[in-house]
Coordinates of C-alpha atoms in Angstrom, one line a residue:
M1 CA 34.9 4.7 43.0
T2 CA 35.7 4.9 39.4
L3 CA 32.8 4.3 37.1
T4 CA 33.0 3.4 33.4
R5 CA 31.1 5.7 31.1
R6 CA 30.2 4.5 27.6
A7 CA 31.9 5.9 24.6
L8 CA 30.0 8.3 22.5
G9 CA 29.8 6.5 19.1
A10 CA 27.8 3.9 17.4
T11 CA 25.7 3.2 20.5
A12 CA 24.6 6.8 21.0
L13 CA 21.1 8.0 20.2
A14 CA 20.3 10.3 17.4
V15 CA 20.8 14.0 18.0
P16 CA 17.6 15.9 18.2
P17 CA 17.0 17.4 14.7
T18 CA 16.5 20.9 15.8
L19 CA 19.7 20.9 17.7
A20 CA 21.7 19.4 14.8
A21 CA 20.1 21.9 12.4
G22 CA 20.9 24.8 14.7
A23 CA 24.5 23.7 15.0
C24 CA 24.8 23.7 11.2
S25 CA 23.1 27.1 10.8
R26 CA 25.4 29.0 13.0
S27 CA 27.9 31.4 11.3
A28 CA 31.1 29.5 10.8
V29 CA 34.0 29.9 13.1
D30 CA 37.5 29.2 11.9
A31 CA 38.4 26.6 14.5
E32 CA 42.1 26.7 13.7
Q33 CA 42.3 30.5 14.0
A34 CA 40.0 30.7 17.0
A35 CA 42.3 28.2 18.9
T36 CA 45.2 30.7 18.8
T37 CA 43.1 33.9 19.2
R38 CA 42.9 36.0 22.4
G39 CA 40.3 38.6 23.2
A40 CA 37.2 39.4 25.2
I41 CA 35.0 36.4 26.2
R42 CA 31.7 35.8 28.0
I43 CA 31.1 33.1 30.6
W44 CA 27.8 31.7 31.9
V45 CA 27.4 30.6 35.5
S46 CA 24.4 29.4 37.5
N47 CA 22.1 31.9 39.1
N48 CA 22.9 30.4 42.5
E49 CA 23.9 33.2 44.9
Q50 CA 27.1 31.6 46.0
E51 CA 28.3 30.6 42.5
L52 CA 27.6 34.1 41.3
A53 CA 29.8 35.5 44.1
W54 CA 32.6 33.1 43.0
G55 CA 32.1 34.1 39.4
E56 CA 32.3 37.8 40.2
A57 CA 35.5 37.2 42.2
V58 CA 37.3 35.1 39.6
T59 CA 36.4 37.4 36.7
A60 CA 37.5 40.5 38.7
A61 CA 40.8 38.8 39.5
W62 CA 41.4 37.8 35.8
N63 CA 40.3 41.2 34.4
A64 CA 42.7 43.1 36.7
E65 CA 45.6 41.3 35.0
H66 CA 44.3 41.0 31.5
P67 CA 43.0 44.4 30.2
D68 CA 42.9 43.2 26.6
E69 CA 41.1 39.9 27.4
Q70 CA 38.2 41.0 29.6
V71 CA 35.7 38.4 30.8
T72 CA 32.0 39.3 31.1
L73 CA 30.0 37.3 33.6
Q74 CA 26.4 36.3 32.8
E75 CA 23.9 34.0 34.3
V76 CA 22.8 31.0 32.2
P77 CA 19.8 32.1 30.2
A78 CA 16.4 31.4 31.9
G79 CA 14.5 28.3 30.8
A80 CA 12.6 25.3 32.1
S81 CA 16.0 24.0 33.0
S82 CA 19.6 25.1 32.4
E83 CA 19.9 22.1 30.0
E84 CA 17.0 23.3 27.8
A85 CA 18.2 26.9 27.9
I86 CA 21.7 26.0 26.8
S87 CA 20.4 23.7 24.0
A88 CA 18.2 26.5 22.8
A89 CA 21.2 28.9 22.8
I90 CA 23.2 26.4 20.7
V91 CA 20.4 26.3 18.2
A92 CA 20.1 30.1 18.1
G93 CA 23.9 30.5 18.0
T94 CA 23.8 32.8 21.0
T95 CA 26.1 30.8 23.4
A96 CA 28.8 32.3 25.5
D97 CA 32.4 31.2 25.2
L98 CA 32.3 29.1 28.4
V99 CA 29.6 27.6 30.6
F100 CA 30.4 26.7 34.2
N101 CA 27.2 24.7 34.7
A102 CA 27.2 21.9 32.1
S103 CA 25.2 18.8 33.0
P104 CA 26.7 15.5 32.0
A105 CA 23.2 14.4 31.0
A106 CA 22.9 17.0 28.3
L107 CA 26.5 17.2 27.1
P108 CA 26.6 14.2 24.7
D109 CA 23.9 15.8 22.5
W110 CA 25.8 19.1 22.5
V111 CA 28.9 17.3 21.4
R112 CA 27.2 15.4 18.6
A113 CA 25.6 18.7 17.4
G114 CA 29.1 20.2 17.1
G115 CA 28.4 22.7 19.8
L116 CA 31.4 22.1 22.0
V117 CA 35.2 22.2 21.7
D118 CA 37.5 19.3 22.7
L119 CA 39.7 20.7 25.5
T120 CA 42.5 18.4 24.7
T121 CA 43.2 20.3 21.5
F122 CA 44.9 23.0 23.7
E123 CA 48.4 22.6 24.9
G124 CA 48.4 21.1 28.3
G125 CA 44.6 20.5 28.2
R126 CA 44.6 16.8 29.0
E127 CA 47.3 17.2 31.6
H128 CA 45.4 20.0 33.4
I129 CA 42.2 18.0 33.6
E130 CA 43.7 14.7 34.6
S131 CA 46.2 16.1 37.1
R132 CA 43.4 18.0 38.8
T133 CA 40.7 15.3 39.0
G134 CA 42.9 12.2 38.8
Q135 CA 41.7 8.9 37.5
R136 CA 38.1 9.9 37.9
A137 CA 38.5 12.4 35.1
R138 CA 38.4 9.5 32.6
D139 CA 34.7 9.0 33.6
Y140 CA 34.0 12.2 31.6
A141 CA 36.2 11.6 28.5
E142 CA 35.0 10.3 25.2
D143 CA 35.7 6.7 23.9
G144 CA 35.4 4.9 27.2
G145 CA 37.8 7.3 28.9
Q146 CA 40.5 7.2 26.3
G147 CA 39.4 10.0 24.0
G148 CA 39.1 13.8 24.2
Y149 CA 37.4 15.9 26.9
Y150 CA 34.5 18.1 25.9
Q151 CA 34.0 18.9 29.5
L152 CA 36.2 19.7 32.5
P153 CA 34.9 17.9 35.6
W154 CA 34.4 20.9 37.8
K155 CA 32.3 20.3 41.0
S156 CA 30.1 17.7 42.6
N157 CA 27.3 17.8 45.2
P158 CA 27.3 14.3 46.6
V159 CA 23.7 13.4 47.6
M160 CA 23.2 12.5 51.3
V161 CA 20.2 12.5 53.6
M162 CA 19.8 15.8 55.4
F163 CA 17.7 15.7 58.6
N164 CA 16.3 18.1 61.2
K165 CA 17.8 17.1 64.5
E166 CA 15.0 18.7 66.5
I167 CA 12.4 16.7 64.7
F168 CA 14.4 13.5 65.1
A169 CA 14.7 14.1 68.8
A170 CA 11.0 14.9 69.2
A171 CA 10.2 11.6 67.4
G172 CA 12.5 9.6 69.8
I173 CA 15.2 9.1 67.2
D174 CA 18.8 9.7 68.3
P175 CA 20.1 12.6 66.1
G176 CA 23.6 11.5 66.9
S177 CA 23.0 8.0 65.6
P178 CA 19.7 7.7 63.8
G179 CA 20.2 4.0 62.8
M180 CA 18.4 4.5 59.5
D181 CA 20.9 2.9 57.1
T182 CA 18.7 0.1 55.8
F183 CA 15.5 0.4 53.8
E184 CA 13.6 -1.3 56.7
T185 CA 15.0 1.1 59.4
F186 CA 14.6 4.1 57.1
L187 CA 10.9 3.2 56.7
E188 CA 10.5 2.5 60.4
G189 CA 12.1 5.8 61.3
S190 CA 9.9 7.6 58.9
R191 CA 6.8 6.0 60.4
Q192 CA 8.0 7.1 63.8
I193 CA 8.4 10.7 62.7
V194 CA 4.9 11.0 61.4
S195 CA 3.1 8.9 64.0
S196 CA 4.7 10.8 66.8
G197 CA 3.5 14.1 65.4
A198 CA 7.0 15.4 65.2
S199 CA 6.5 16.3 61.6
A200 CA 3.7 16.0 59.0
S201 CA 6.0 14.1 56.7
A202 CA 9.2 12.2 56.9
V203 CA 10.7 13.2 53.6
W204 CA 9.4 15.4 50.8
P205 CA 11.1 15.0 47.5
A206 CA 9.4 16.8 44.6
P207 CA 6.8 14.5 43.1
T208 CA 6.9 16.4 39.8
S209 CA 7.6 15.0 36.4
D210 CA 10.9 16.8 35.7
F211 CA 13.4 14.5 34.0
Y212 CA 16.0 15.1 36.7
Q213 CA 13.9 14.3 39.8
P214 CA 15.1 10.7 40.0
W215 CA 18.5 12.0 40.9
F216 CA 17.0 13.1 44.2
D217 CA 14.9 10.1 45.1
F218 CA 15.4 6.8 43.3
Y219 CA 18.9 7.1 41.8
P220 CA 21.1 7.9 44.9
M221 CA 19.6 4.9 46.7
Y222 CA 19.9 2.7 43.6
L223 CA 23.6 3.6 43.3
A224 CA 24.1 2.8 47.0
Q225 CA 22.2 -0.5 46.7
T226 CA 24.1 -1.6 43.6
H227 CA 27.6 -0.3 44.7
G228 CA 27.5 2.2 41.8
T229 CA 25.7 0.5 38.9
L230 CA 24.5 3.1 36.4
L231 CA 20.9 3.3 35.1
V232 CA 22.2 2.0 31.7
E233 CA 25.4 0.0 31.2
D234 CA 26.8 -1.8 28.2
D235 CA 23.8 -0.7 26.0
A236 CA 21.2 -2.1 28.4
T237 CA 19.2 -0.9 31.3
T238 CA 20.1 -2.3 34.7
F239 CA 17.2 -1.3 37.0
D240 CA 14.6 -3.9 36.1
S241 CA 16.1 -6.1 38.7
P242 CA 15.7 -7.1 42.4
D243 CA 17.9 -4.2 43.4
G244 CA 15.8 -1.7 41.4
L245 CA 12.6 -3.2 42.8
A246 CA 13.9 -2.9 46.4
V247 CA 14.4 0.8 45.9
A248 CA 11.1 1.4 44.1
E249 CA 9.2 -0.6 46.7
L250 CA 10.7 1.6 49.5
W251 CA 9.4 4.7 47.8
R252 CA 6.1 3.1 47.0
A253 CA 5.7 2.4 50.7
M254 CA 6.7 5.9 51.7
Y255 CA 4.0 7.4 49.4
E256 CA 1.4 4.7 50.2
E257 CA 1.7 5.3 53.9
E258 CA 1.6 9.1 53.4
L259 CA 5.1 9.5 54.8
A260 CA 6.0 11.4 51.7
P261 CA 3.4 13.9 50.2
R262 CA 2.2 13.4 46.6
E263 CA 1.9 17.2 46.1
E264 CA 4.7 19.7 45.6
S265 CA 5.5 21.8 48.6
T266 CA 4.5 25.5 48.3
D267 CA 7.2 26.6 50.7
D268 CA 10.5 25.3 52.0
A269 CA 9.4 22.3 53.9
M270 CA 12.7 21.8 55.7
T271 CA 12.7 25.4 57.0
M272 CA 9.0 25.2 57.9
G273 CA 9.4 21.9 59.7
T274 CA 6.8 20.2 57.6
T275 CA 9.3 17.5 56.7
A276 CA 12.1 15.9 58.6
M277 CA 14.5 14.9 55.8
Q278 CA 15.5 15.7 52.2
L279 CA 18.1 14.2 49.8
A280 CA 20.6 17.0 49.3
G281 CA 24.2 18.0 48.6
P282 CA 26.6 20.3 50.5
W283 CA 24.8 23.3 49.0
A284 CA 22.2 22.7 51.6
I285 CA 24.5 23.8 54.4
A286 CA 24.7 27.4 53.2
T287 CA 21.0 27.4 52.7
Y288 CA 20.0 26.1 56.1
K289 CA 22.9 27.0 58.4
D290 CA 20.9 29.8 60.1
Q291 CA 17.5 28.1 59.7
L292 CA 17.7 24.8 61.6
D293 CA 19.8 22.3 63.5
Y294 CA 20.7 19.7 60.8
G295 CA 22.6 16.5 60.4
F296 CA 23.6 14.3 57.5
M297 CA 23.7 10.6 57.0
P298 CA 24.5 8.4 53.9
V299 CA 21.6 7.3 51.7
P300 CA 20.3 3.9 52.9
S301 CA 20.4 0.5 51.1
A302 CA 18.5 -2.7 51.6
D303 CA 21.0 -4.3 54.0
G304 CA 22.9 -1.3 55.2
I305 CA 26.4 -0.4 53.8
A306 CA 29.2 1.1 55.9
P307 CA 29.4 4.9 55.3
E308 CA 32.9 4.5 54.0
E309 CA 31.6 2.1 51.3
T310 CA 28.4 3.9 50.3
I311 CA 28.2 5.2 46.8
T312 CA 25.8 8.0 45.9
F313 CA 24.9 10.3 43.1
A314 CA 27.6 12.9 42.2
D315 CA 25.2 15.6 40.9
S316 CA 28.2 17.1 39.1
K317 CA 28.3 20.2 37.0
N318 CA 31.2 20.7 34.6
V319 CA 32.8 23.4 32.4
A320 CA 32.5 23.4 28.6
M321 CA 33.7 25.6 25.8
F322 CA 31.2 26.4 23.0
S323 CA 32.3 26.0 19.4
S324 CA 30.9 29.5 18.8
S325 CA 33.9 31.0 20.7
R326 CA 36.1 33.1 18.5
N327 CA 38.7 33.7 21.2
R328 CA 39.3 30.2 22.3
L329 CA 42.9 30.7 23.6
T330 CA 41.7 33.2 26.1
A331 CA 38.7 31.0 27.0
W332 CA 41.0 28.0 27.6
E333 CA 43.5 30.1 29.7
F334 CA 40.7 31.6 31.7
L335 CA 39.2 28.1 32.3
S336 CA 42.6 26.9 33.5
F337 CA 42.9 29.9 35.8
A338 CA 39.4 29.4 37.2
T339 CA 40.0 25.8 38.0
S340 CA 43.4 26.2 39.7
E341 CA 43.9 25.0 43.2
E342 CA 43.4 28.6 44.4
W343 CA 40.1 29.2 42.7
D344 CA 38.8 25.8 43.4
G345 CA 39.5 26.7 47.1
K346 CA 37.5 29.9 46.6
L347 CA 34.6 27.9 45.1
L348 CA 34.7 25.6 48.1
E349 CA 34.9 28.6 50.5
L350 CA 32.0 30.6 48.9
S351 CA 29.6 27.8 47.9
G352 CA 30.5 24.7 50.0
Q353 CA 30.4 22.6 46.8
M354 CA 33.1 20.0 46.2
P355 CA 35.6 20.7 43.4
L356 CA 36.2 17.6 41.4
R357 CA 39.8 17.6 42.6
T358 CA 41.9 14.8 44.1
D359 CA 42.1 14.5 47.9
L360 CA 40.1 17.5 49.0
L361 CA 40.6 17.0 52.7
A362 CA 44.4 17.1 52.3
T363 CA 44.3 19.9 49.8
Y364 CA 42.2 22.3 51.9
P365 CA 42.9 21.2 55.5
D366 CA 42.3 24.6 57.0
Y367 CA 38.9 25.0 55.3
F368 CA 37.6 21.6 56.6
A369 CA 39.1 22.3 60.1
E370 CA 37.0 25.5 60.2
H371 CA 33.9 24.0 58.5
P372 CA 33.6 20.4 59.9
D373 CA 30.0 20.1 58.6
Y374 CA 31.5 19.7 55.1
T375 CA 33.9 16.9 55.9
S376 CA 31.4 14.1 55.3
F377 CA 30.7 15.5 51.9
A378 CA 34.5 15.8 51.1
D379 CA 34.8 12.2 52.1
Q380 CA 31.7 11.1 50.2
A381 CA 33.0 12.9 47.1
D382 CA 35.5 10.1 46.6
R383 CA 32.6 7.6 46.3
V384 CA 30.2 8.9 43.7
A385 CA 28.7 7.8 40.4
D386 CA 27.2 10.0 37.7
V387 CA 24.6 9.7 35.0
P388 CA 25.5 7.3 32.1
Y389 CA 27.1 9.0 29.2
L390 CA 24.3 8.7 26.6
S391 CA 23.1 10.9 23.8
G392 CA 19.4 11.4 24.3
A393 CA 19.8 11.0 28.0
I394 CA 17.2 13.6 28.9
E395 CA 14.6 11.6 27.0
I396 CA 15.8 8.5 28.7
W397 CA 15.5 10.0 32.2
Q398 CA 12.1 11.4 31.3
R399 CA 10.8 7.9 30.4
F400 CA 12.1 6.6 33.6
R401 CA 10.6 9.4 35.6
D402 CA 7.2 9.0 34.0
E403 CA 7.0 5.3 34.8
F404 CA 8.5 5.7 38.3
S405 CA 5.9 8.4 39.0
A406 CA 3.0 6.3 37.7
S407 CA 4.0 3.3 39.8
A408 CA 5.9 4.4 43.0
I409 CA 4.3 7.8 43.6
F410 CA 0.8 7.7 42.2
E411 CA 0.1 3.9 42.3
K412 CA -1.4 3.7 38.8
K413 CA 0.4 0.4 38.3
S414 CA 2.7 -1.9 40.3
V415 CA 6.3 -1.0 40.7
T416 CA 7.2 -4.2 39.0
D417 CA 5.3 -3.1 35.9
G418 CA 6.6 0.4 36.2
L419 CA 10.3 -0.7 36.2
H420 CA 9.6 -3.2 33.4
D421 CA 7.8 -0.7 31.2
A422 CA 10.5 1.9 31.7
A423 CA 13.2 -0.6 30.9
E424 CA 11.5 -1.7 27.7
Q425 CA 11.1 1.9 26.5
I426 CA 14.7 2.9 27.4
D427 CA 16.2 -0.3 25.9
A428 CA 14.4 0.4 22.7
L429 CA 15.8 3.9 22.6
V430 CA 19.3 2.7 23.3
Q431 CA 19.0 -0.1 20.7
K432 CA 17.6 2.3 18.1
G433 CA 20.8 4.3 18.5
A434 CA 23.0 1.2 18.2
R435 CA 21.7 0.3 14.8

């Protein structure tokens, strides 16, 4: 599925003042000179064990062939979230040259603050991005897909429902064919899991207030229910609707009937067997392969959608170049090297995460033949949608989370009121940016 992302322009929200001020206060880099300069660079990657292993391997391979253009690997600085840590580094002027962990939700603000480099300014930049990712690459470009790329679409973690086969079997649910593809059957199966004593809970998403938590409860099911409608489209919210209400009511029932706990787990609930399901991406396979007998199924929808038509949340992370880079030619050439077919294959091999590359199953047939658990994710990776391209998106998602939590999780108001109140707040934010 190809989704349409809004252009960054008149409709974008205001850049946070501290971020804009920080961007202006950094020591100036001569962009024209930097674009043709080679030299040592630093890259940031996630602290995920598998991604660090990939980062160490790709930098070692590059460094062996480029003694005068050495790459130093570092973890993204610590913070409440990687988005906040990177924003703080932009303000402080302490960014690396490249980041291999850029969230599309935060990126528009970094662009407007002047913190990133348009990758199409390099020779072959647009061709590399679009030949690698295909038509879907336009979802990550400026100006409605026609402008520059301040991010290279790197990898996705399509969200599916992971389940413990032993718990399902103990609850009388067939692990080979759970039959939980509709909201009604998902709720019925969840009741069966808990009432049978097979597990203390059916599913245990984090009930915390973090802005990104809707990506792992409400949003995947909303995308499935609406065939890929984003939270905000054409400068207006979409979720204060019968479809949004259907998803929110499912989660309200899950919490109201104590099928999903309202407190945060103090351990790994899947490993401990205190929950039967979680919404997760392919990263979960490496985490749980030696811990439990698991299966995956598409996220449900109200009426049930065929797996080959189900759209879910991409949970993508991309690569961006910071405008603080003084050796941008090396940074671009390393970025191209690290996102080649070979090193995308290494990423897949080491992490199980899906490179945002066309036709994964045909490109890496040997890998998927040897790792059949990942084939459903490779197939699902062709049917994903991401967050809407909005400046101020983190604040938008925070407003949504607060209202969803108050209504669906903690029952402080009806879900009808919760969605309506969230829509009013978010529409006001979007319209404020449109004036």
